[in-house]
Tab-separated table of C-alpha atoms in Angstrom:
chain	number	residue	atom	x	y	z
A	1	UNK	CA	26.240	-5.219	13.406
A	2	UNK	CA	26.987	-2.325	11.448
A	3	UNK	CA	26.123	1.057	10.849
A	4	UNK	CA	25.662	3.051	7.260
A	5	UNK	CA	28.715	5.702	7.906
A	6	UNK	CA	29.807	8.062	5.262
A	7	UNK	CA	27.990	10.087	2.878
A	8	UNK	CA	24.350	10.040	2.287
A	9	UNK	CA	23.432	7.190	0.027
A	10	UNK	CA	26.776	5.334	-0.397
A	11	UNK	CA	27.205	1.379	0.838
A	12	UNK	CA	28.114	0.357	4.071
A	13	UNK	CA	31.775	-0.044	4.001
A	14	UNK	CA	32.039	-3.399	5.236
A	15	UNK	CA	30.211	-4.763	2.664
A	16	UNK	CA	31.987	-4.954	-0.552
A	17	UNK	CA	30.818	-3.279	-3.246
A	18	UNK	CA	29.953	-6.194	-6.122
A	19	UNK	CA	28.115	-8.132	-3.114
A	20	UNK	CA	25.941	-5.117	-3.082
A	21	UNK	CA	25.548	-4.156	-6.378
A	22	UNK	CA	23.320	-1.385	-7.996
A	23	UNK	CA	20.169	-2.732	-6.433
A	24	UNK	CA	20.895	-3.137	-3.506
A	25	UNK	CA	23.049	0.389	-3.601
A	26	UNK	CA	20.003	2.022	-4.792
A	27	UNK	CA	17.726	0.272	-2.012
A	28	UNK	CA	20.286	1.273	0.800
A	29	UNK	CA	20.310	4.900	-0.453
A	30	UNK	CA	16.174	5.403	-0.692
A	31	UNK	CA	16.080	3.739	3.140
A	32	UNK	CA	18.532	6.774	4.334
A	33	UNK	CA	16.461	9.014	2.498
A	34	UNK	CA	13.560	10.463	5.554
A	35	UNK	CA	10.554	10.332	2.985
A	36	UNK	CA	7.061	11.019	5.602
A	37	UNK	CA	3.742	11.475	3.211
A	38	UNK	CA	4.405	15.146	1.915
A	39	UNK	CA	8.213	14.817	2.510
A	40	UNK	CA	8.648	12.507	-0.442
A	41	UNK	CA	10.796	15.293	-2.345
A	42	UNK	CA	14.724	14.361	-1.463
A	43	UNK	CA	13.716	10.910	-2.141
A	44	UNK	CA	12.283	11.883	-5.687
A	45	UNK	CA	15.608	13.530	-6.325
A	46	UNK	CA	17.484	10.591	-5.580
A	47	UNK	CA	15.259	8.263	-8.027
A	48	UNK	CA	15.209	11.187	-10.512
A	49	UNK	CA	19.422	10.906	-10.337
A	50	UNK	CA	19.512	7.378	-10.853
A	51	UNK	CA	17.596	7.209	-13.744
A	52	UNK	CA	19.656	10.277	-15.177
A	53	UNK	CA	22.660	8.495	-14.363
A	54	UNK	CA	21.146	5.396	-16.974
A	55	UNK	CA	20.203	8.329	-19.685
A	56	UNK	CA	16.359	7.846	-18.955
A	57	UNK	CA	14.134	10.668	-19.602
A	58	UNK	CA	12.745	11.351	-16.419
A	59	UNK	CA	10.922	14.519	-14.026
A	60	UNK	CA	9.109	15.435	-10.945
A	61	UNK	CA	5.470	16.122	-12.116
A	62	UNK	CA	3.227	18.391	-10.096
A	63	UNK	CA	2.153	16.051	-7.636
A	64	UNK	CA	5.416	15.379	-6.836
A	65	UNK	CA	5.855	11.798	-8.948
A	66	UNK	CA	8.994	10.732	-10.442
A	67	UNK	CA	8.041	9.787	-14.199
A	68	UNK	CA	10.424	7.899	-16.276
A	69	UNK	CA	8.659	7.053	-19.364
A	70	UNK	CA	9.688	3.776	-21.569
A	71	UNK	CA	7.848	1.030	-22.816
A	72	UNK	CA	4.350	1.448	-22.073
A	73	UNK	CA	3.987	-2.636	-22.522
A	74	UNK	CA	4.581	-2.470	-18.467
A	75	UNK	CA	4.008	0.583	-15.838
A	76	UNK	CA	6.248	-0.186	-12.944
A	77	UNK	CA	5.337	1.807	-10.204
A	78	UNK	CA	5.126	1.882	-6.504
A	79	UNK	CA	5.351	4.886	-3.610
A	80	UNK	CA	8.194	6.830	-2.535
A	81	UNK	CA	6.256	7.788	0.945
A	82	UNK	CA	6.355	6.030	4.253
A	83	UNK	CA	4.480	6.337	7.449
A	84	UNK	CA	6.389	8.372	10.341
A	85	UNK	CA	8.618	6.157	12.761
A	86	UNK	CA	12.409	6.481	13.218
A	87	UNK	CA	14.457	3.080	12.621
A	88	UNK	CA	18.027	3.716	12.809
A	89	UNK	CA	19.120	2.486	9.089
A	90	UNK	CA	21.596	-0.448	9.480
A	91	UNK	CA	22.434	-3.775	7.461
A	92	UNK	CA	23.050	-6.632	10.205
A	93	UNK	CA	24.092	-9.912	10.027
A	94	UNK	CA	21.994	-12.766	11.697
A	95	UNK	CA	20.980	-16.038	11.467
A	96	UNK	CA	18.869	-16.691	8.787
A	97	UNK	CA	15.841	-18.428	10.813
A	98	UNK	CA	15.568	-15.292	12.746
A	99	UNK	CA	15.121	-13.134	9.619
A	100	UNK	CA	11.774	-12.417	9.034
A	101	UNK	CA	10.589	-13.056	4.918
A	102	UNK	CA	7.246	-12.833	3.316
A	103	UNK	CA	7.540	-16.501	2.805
A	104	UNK	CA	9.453	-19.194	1.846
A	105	UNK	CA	13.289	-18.159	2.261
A	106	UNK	CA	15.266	-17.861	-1.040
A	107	UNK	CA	18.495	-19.405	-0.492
A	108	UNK	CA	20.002	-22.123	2.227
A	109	UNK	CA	22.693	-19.880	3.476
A	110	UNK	CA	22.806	-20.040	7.153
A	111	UNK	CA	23.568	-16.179	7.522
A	112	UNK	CA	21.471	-13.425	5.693
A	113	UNK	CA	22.173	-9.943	5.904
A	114	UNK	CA	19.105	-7.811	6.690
A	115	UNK	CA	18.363	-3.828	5.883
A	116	UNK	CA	17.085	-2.382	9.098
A	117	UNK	CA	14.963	0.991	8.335
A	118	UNK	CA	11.776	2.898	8.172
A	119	UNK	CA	10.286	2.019	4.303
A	120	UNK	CA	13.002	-0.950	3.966
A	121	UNK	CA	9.333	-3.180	3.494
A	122	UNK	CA	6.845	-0.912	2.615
A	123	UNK	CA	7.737	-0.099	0.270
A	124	UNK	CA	11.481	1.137	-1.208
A	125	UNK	CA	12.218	-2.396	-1.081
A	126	UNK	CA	9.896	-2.562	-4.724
A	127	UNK	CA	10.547	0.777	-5.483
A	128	UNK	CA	14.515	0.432	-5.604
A	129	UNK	CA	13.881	-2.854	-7.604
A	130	UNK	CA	11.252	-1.787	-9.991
A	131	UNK	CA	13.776	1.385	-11.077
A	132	UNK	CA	16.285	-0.741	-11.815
A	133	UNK	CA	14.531	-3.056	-13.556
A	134	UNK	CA	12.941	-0.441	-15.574
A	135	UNK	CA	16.321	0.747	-16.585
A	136	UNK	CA	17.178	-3.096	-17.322
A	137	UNK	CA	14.184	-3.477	-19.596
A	138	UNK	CA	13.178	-0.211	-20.805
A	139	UNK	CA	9.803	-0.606	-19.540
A	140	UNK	CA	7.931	2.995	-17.574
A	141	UNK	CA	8.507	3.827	-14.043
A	142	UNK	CA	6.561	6.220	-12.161
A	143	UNK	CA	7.067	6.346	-8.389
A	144	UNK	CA	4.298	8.207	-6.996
A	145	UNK	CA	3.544	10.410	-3.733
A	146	UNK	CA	1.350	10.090	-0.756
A	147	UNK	CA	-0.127	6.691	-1.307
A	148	UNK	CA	0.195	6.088	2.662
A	149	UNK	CA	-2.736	8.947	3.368
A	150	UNK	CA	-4.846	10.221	0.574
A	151	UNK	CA	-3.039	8.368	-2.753
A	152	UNK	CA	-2.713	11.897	-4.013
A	153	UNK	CA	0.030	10.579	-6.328
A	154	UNK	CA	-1.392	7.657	-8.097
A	155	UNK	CA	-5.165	10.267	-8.833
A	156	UNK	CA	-3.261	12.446	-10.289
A	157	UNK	CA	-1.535	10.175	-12.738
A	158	UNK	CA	-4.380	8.441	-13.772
A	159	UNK	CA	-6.260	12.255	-14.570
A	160	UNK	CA	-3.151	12.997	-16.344
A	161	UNK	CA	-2.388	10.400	-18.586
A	162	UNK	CA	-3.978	10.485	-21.881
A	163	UNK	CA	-3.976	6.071	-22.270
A	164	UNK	CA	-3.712	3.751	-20.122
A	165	UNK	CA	-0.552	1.016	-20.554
A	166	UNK	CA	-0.648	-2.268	-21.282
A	167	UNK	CA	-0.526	-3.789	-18.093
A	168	UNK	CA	0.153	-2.371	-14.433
A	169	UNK	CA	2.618	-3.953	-11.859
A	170	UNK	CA	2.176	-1.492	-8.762
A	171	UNK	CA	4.490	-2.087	-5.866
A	172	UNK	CA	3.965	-3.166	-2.252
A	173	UNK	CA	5.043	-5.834	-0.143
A	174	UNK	CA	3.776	-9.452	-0.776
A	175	UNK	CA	6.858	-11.968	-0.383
A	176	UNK	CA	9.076	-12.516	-2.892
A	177	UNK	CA	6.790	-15.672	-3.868
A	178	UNK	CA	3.541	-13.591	-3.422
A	179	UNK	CA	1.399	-12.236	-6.512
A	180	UNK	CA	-1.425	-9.683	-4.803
A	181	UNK	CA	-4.869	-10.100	-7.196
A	182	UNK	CA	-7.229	-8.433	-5.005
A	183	UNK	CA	-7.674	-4.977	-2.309
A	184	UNK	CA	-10.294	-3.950	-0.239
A	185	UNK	CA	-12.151	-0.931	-0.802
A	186	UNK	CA	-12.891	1.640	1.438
A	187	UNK	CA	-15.375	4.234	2.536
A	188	UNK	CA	-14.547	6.775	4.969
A	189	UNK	CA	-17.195	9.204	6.860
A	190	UNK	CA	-17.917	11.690	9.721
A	191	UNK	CA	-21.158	11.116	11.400
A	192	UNK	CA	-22.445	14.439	12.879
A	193	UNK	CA	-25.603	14.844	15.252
A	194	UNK	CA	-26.735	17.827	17.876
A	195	UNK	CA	-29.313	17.458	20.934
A	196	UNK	CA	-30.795	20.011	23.093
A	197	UNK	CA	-28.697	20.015	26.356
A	198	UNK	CA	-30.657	18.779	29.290
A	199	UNK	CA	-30.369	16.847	32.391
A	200	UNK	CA	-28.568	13.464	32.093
A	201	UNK	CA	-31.141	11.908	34.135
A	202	UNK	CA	-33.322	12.478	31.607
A	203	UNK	CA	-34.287	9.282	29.356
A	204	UNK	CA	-34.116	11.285	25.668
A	205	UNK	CA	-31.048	10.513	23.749
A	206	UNK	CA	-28.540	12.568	23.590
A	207	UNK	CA	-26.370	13.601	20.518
A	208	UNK	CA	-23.801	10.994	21.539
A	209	UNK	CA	-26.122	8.132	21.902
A	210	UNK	CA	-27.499	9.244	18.687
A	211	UNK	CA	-24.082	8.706	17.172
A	212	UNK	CA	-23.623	5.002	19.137
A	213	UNK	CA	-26.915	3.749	18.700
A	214	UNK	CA	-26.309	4.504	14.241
A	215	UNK	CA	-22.810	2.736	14.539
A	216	UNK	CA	-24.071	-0.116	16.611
A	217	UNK	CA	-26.746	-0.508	13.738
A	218	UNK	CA	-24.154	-0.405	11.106
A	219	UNK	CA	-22.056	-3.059	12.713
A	220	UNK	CA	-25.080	-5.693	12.940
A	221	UNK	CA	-26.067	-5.145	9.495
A	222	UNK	CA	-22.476	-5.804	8.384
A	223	UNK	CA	-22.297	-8.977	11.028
A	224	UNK	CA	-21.050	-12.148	9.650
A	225	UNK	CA	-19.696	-15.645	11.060
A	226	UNK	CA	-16.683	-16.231	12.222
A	227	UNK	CA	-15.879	-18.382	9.329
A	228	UNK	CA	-16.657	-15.677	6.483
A	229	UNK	CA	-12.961	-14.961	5.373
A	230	UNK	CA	-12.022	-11.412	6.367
A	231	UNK	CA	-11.456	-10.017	2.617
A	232	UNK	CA	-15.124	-11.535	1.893
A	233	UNK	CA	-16.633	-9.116	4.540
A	234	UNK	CA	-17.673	-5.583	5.235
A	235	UNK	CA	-15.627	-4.503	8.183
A	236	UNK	CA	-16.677	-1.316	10.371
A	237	UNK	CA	-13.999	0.813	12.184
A	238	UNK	CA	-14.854	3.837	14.723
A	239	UNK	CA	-11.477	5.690	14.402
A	240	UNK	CA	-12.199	8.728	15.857
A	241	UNK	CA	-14.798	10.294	18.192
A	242	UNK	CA	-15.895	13.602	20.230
A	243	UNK	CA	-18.541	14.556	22.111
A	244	UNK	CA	-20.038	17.140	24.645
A	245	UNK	CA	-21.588	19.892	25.480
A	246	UNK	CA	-21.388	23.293	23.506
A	247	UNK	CA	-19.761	25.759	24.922
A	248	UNK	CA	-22.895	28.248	25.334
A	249	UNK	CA	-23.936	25.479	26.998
A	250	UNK	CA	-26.904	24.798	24.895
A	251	UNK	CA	-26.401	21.800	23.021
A	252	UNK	CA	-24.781	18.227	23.147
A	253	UNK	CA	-22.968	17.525	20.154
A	254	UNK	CA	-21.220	14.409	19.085
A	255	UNK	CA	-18.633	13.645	15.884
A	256	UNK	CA	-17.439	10.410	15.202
A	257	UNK	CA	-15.331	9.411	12.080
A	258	UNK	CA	-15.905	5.874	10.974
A	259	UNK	CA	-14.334	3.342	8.099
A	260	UNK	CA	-15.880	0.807	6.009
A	261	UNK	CA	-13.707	-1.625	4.484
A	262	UNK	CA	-15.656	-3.045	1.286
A	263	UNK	CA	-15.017	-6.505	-0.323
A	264	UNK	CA	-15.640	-6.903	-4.263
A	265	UNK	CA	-19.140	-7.813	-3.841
A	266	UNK	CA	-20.084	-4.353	-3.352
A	267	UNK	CA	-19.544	-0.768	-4.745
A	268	UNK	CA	-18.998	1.948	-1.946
A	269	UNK	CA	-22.484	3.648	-3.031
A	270	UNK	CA	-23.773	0.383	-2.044
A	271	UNK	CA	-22.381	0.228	1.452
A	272	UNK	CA	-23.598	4.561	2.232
A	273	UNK	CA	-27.168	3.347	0.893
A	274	UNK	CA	-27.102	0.741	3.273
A	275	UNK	CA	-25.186	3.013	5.672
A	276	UNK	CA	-27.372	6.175	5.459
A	277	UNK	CA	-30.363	3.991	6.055
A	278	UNK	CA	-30.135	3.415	9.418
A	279	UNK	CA	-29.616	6.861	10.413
A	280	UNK	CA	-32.426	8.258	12.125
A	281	UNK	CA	-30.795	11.399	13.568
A	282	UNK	CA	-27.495	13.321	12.872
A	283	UNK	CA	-25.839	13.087	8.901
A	284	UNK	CA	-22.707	11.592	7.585
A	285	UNK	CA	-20.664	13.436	5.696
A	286	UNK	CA	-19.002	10.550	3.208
A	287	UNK	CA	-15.456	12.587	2.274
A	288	UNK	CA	-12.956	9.093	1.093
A	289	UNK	CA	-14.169	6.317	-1.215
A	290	UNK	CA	-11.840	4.066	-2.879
A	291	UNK	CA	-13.430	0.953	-4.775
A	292	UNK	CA	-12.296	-2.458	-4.277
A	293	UNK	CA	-11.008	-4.744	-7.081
A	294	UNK	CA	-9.942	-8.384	-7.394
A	295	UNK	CA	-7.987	-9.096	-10.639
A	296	UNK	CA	-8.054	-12.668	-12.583
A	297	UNK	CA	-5.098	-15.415	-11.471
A	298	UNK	CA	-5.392	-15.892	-15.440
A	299	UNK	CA	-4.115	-12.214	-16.886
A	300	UNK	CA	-1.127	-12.027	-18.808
A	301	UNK	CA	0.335	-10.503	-15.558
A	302	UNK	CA	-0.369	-13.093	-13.142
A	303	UNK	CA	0.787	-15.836	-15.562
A	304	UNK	CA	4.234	-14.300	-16.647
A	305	UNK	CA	4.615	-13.444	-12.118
A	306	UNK	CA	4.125	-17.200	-11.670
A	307	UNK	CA	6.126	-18.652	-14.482
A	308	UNK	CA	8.954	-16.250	-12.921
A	309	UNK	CA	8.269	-17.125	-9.331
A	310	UNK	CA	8.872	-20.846	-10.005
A	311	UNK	CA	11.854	-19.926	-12.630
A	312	UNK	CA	13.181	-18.828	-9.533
A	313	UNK	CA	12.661	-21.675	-7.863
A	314	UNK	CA	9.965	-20.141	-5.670
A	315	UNK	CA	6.493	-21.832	-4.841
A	316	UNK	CA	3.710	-18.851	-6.127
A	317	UNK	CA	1.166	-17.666	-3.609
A	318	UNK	CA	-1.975	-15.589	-4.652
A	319	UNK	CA	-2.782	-13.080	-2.508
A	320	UNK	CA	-5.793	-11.310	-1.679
A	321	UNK	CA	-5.212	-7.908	1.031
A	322	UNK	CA	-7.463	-6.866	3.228
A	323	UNK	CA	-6.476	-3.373	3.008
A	324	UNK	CA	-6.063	-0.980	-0.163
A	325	UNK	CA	-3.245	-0.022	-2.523
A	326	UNK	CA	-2.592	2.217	-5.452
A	327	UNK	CA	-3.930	-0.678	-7.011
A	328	UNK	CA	-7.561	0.201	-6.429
A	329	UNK	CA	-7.083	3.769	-8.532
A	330	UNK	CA	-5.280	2.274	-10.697
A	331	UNK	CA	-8.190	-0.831	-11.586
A	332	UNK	CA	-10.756	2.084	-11.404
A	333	UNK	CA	-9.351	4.159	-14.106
A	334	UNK	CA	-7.785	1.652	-16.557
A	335	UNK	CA	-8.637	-1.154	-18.166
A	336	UNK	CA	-5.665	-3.305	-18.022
A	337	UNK	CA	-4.819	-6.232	-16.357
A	338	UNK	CA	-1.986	-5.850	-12.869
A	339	UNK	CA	-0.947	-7.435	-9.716
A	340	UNK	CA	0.758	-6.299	-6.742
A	341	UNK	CA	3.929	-7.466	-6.113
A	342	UNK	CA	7.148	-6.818	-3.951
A	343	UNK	CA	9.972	-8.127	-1.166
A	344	UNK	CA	9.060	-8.122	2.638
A	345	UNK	CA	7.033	-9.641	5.433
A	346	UNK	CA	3.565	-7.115	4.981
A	347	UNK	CA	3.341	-7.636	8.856
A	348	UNK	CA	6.075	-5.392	9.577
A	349	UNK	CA	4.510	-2.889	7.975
A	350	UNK	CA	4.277	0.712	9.520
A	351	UNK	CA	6.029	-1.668	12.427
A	352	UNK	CA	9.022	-0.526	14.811
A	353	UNK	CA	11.052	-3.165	13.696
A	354	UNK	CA	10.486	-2.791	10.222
A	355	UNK	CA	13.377	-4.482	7.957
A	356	UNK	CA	13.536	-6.996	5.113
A	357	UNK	CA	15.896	-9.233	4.311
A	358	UNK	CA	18.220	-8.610	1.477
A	359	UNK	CA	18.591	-12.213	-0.112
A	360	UNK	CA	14.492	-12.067	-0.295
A	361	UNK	CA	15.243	-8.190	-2.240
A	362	UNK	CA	17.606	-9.887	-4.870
A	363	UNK	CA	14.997	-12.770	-5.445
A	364	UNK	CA	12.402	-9.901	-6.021
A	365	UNK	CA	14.578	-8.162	-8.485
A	366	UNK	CA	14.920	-11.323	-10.562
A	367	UNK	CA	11.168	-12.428	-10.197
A	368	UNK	CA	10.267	-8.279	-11.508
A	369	UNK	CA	12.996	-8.515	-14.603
A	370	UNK	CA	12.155	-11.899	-15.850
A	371	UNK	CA	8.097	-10.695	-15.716
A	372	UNK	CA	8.398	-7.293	-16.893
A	373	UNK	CA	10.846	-8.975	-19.900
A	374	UNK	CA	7.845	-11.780	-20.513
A	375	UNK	CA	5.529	-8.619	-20.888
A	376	UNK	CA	7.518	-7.163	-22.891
A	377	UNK	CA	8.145	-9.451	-25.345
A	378	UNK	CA	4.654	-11.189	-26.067
């Protein structure tokens, strides 16, 4: 095991320098690079001098986006942020079975060596491979801000852009052999309610039975057999909750924040209609929708991913997330056809022990230039 001495962004010196390569450099330089939601900026800079260092127009828009426009045949684009979490950034050595890959391992060697590090997987493995590859091919790069809390990045590209490109390959970990058709929407809410203060022997319900007795509704009406696959259902999450009484002693009052995740089947509005109709006391306050969408295995996108995949000598897996992605603005706002795609295990995701394995990374890189050059060319 090794650490990454010497100056910020350079190779670890016991690997040689053509085993790494500019991919890899690139990768290992992003990883060092603290980038927290809303700290995204030194990262940005560090994007913004690669692709000055390849004479690509490129800047840092207002939402704090690095924007390398090329061919607008393919957008290339995944996010700079992470999640919080300190991993000491270190390549190691190990044996190759106890490397953990998003699927099927890419070569037979016995040894890998693995990038230990917070973002490693989700997700400046893609980003580091989707800049070079858009300096290999020419195609347009945009790493954006912020996807891991509001997507501030990825709304404010798609309200600044005049057209939409020809087809979208956003960035986020799937396995080198995994293509990502479909996300998850989501609606997010506060539910608010206040009571009279009174005795708790009393049988009346309070402000924060109110709020129990709504979500408890909610949850049967979204109920579903075991068998139901999870992206196929409406899934209700109580992530937050407070209640009390006032301080003039007056009053119970209750909050509770709450999630929906929504499956293609619905819209959002849908699920509040359905939502706001069990209320019988207290309002929601509905303040974070994001629509799902589920993309054709048939697009140009998801053909050229697979004939790549297998030029690779990979098996192709279609994906479908039970979560949401960039992707979902994205499919909103444009009518193009995209996948998700990019290196890593997605279960160590936000994880302590977040790493990926750089023989899985290379695979990725070659999978992303030999689809973004099919694109291109038809």
């Amino acid at each position: 095991m090794s650490g990454l001495e010497g100056d910020e962004g350079t190779a670890p010196e016991h690997v040689p320098a053509e085993a790494f390569g500019e991919a890899r450099e690139l990768l290992v330089k992003l990883v060092r690079i603290p980038s927290v939601t809303g700290e995204e900026r030194a990262a940005a800079a560090q994007l913004v001098d690669f692709f000055e260092g390849h004479d690509r127009e490129v800047w840092i828009d207002d939402a704090g986006n690095v924007r390398a426009p090329g061919d607008d045949g393919v957008l290339l684009t995944s996010h700079v942020d992470t999640v919080p979490g300190d991993i000491p950034v270190r390549v190691e050595t190990m044996a190759a079975e106890a490397a953990r890959y998003g699927g099927n391992r890419p070569t037979d060697s016995d040894e890998v060596e693995v990038l230990h590090g917070r973002g490693s997987v989700d997700a400046k493995g893609v980003l580091a491979a989707m800049a070079v590859v858009a300096v290999r091919t020419g195609a347009s790069f945009i790493g954006v801000t912020g996807e891991e809390v509001d997507s501030r990045g990825s709304r404010h590209v798609v309200a600044d852009r005049e057209a939409h490109p020809d087809a979208v390959i956003n960035g986020e970990p799937s396995g080198w052999e995994g293509i990502t058709l479909g996300y998850r929407g989501l609606l997010a809410g506060t539910y608010v309610a206040t009571s009279e203060s009174g005795h708790s022997s009393r049988p009346e319900n309070n402000a924060i039975q109110d709020a129990l007795d709504w979500w408890e509704r909610v949850e049967a009406e979204f109920a579903h057999d075991e068998w139901v696959p999870v992206f196929e259902r409406v899934t209700c999450k109580p992530v937050d909750i407070d209640g009390g009484v006032s301080e003039d002693g007056l009053s119970v009052e209750a909050t509770m924040d709450v999630q929906l995740r929504v499956p293609p089947e619905y819209t959002t509005d849908e699920i509040r209609e359905i939502a706001d109709g069990y209320l019988e006391r207290g309002t929601v306050h509905w303040h974070d929708r994001v629509e799902p969408v589920m993309m054709s295995p048939r697009t140009p996108v998801a053909r050229a991913f697979r004939a790549a995949i297998r030029g690779e000598g990979g098996e192709p897996r279609l994906l479908r997330k039970t979560g949401t992605s960039d992707m979902n603005v994205f499919a909103k706002h444009w009518d193009c056809p995209m996948v998700t795609y990019g290196p890593g295990d997605s279960d160590l995701d936000h994880a302590p022990d977040e790493h990926l394995a750089l023989d899985e990374y290379d695979a990725a890189v070659r999978v992303l230039e030999r689809a973004t050059d099919r694109l291109l060319e038809d």
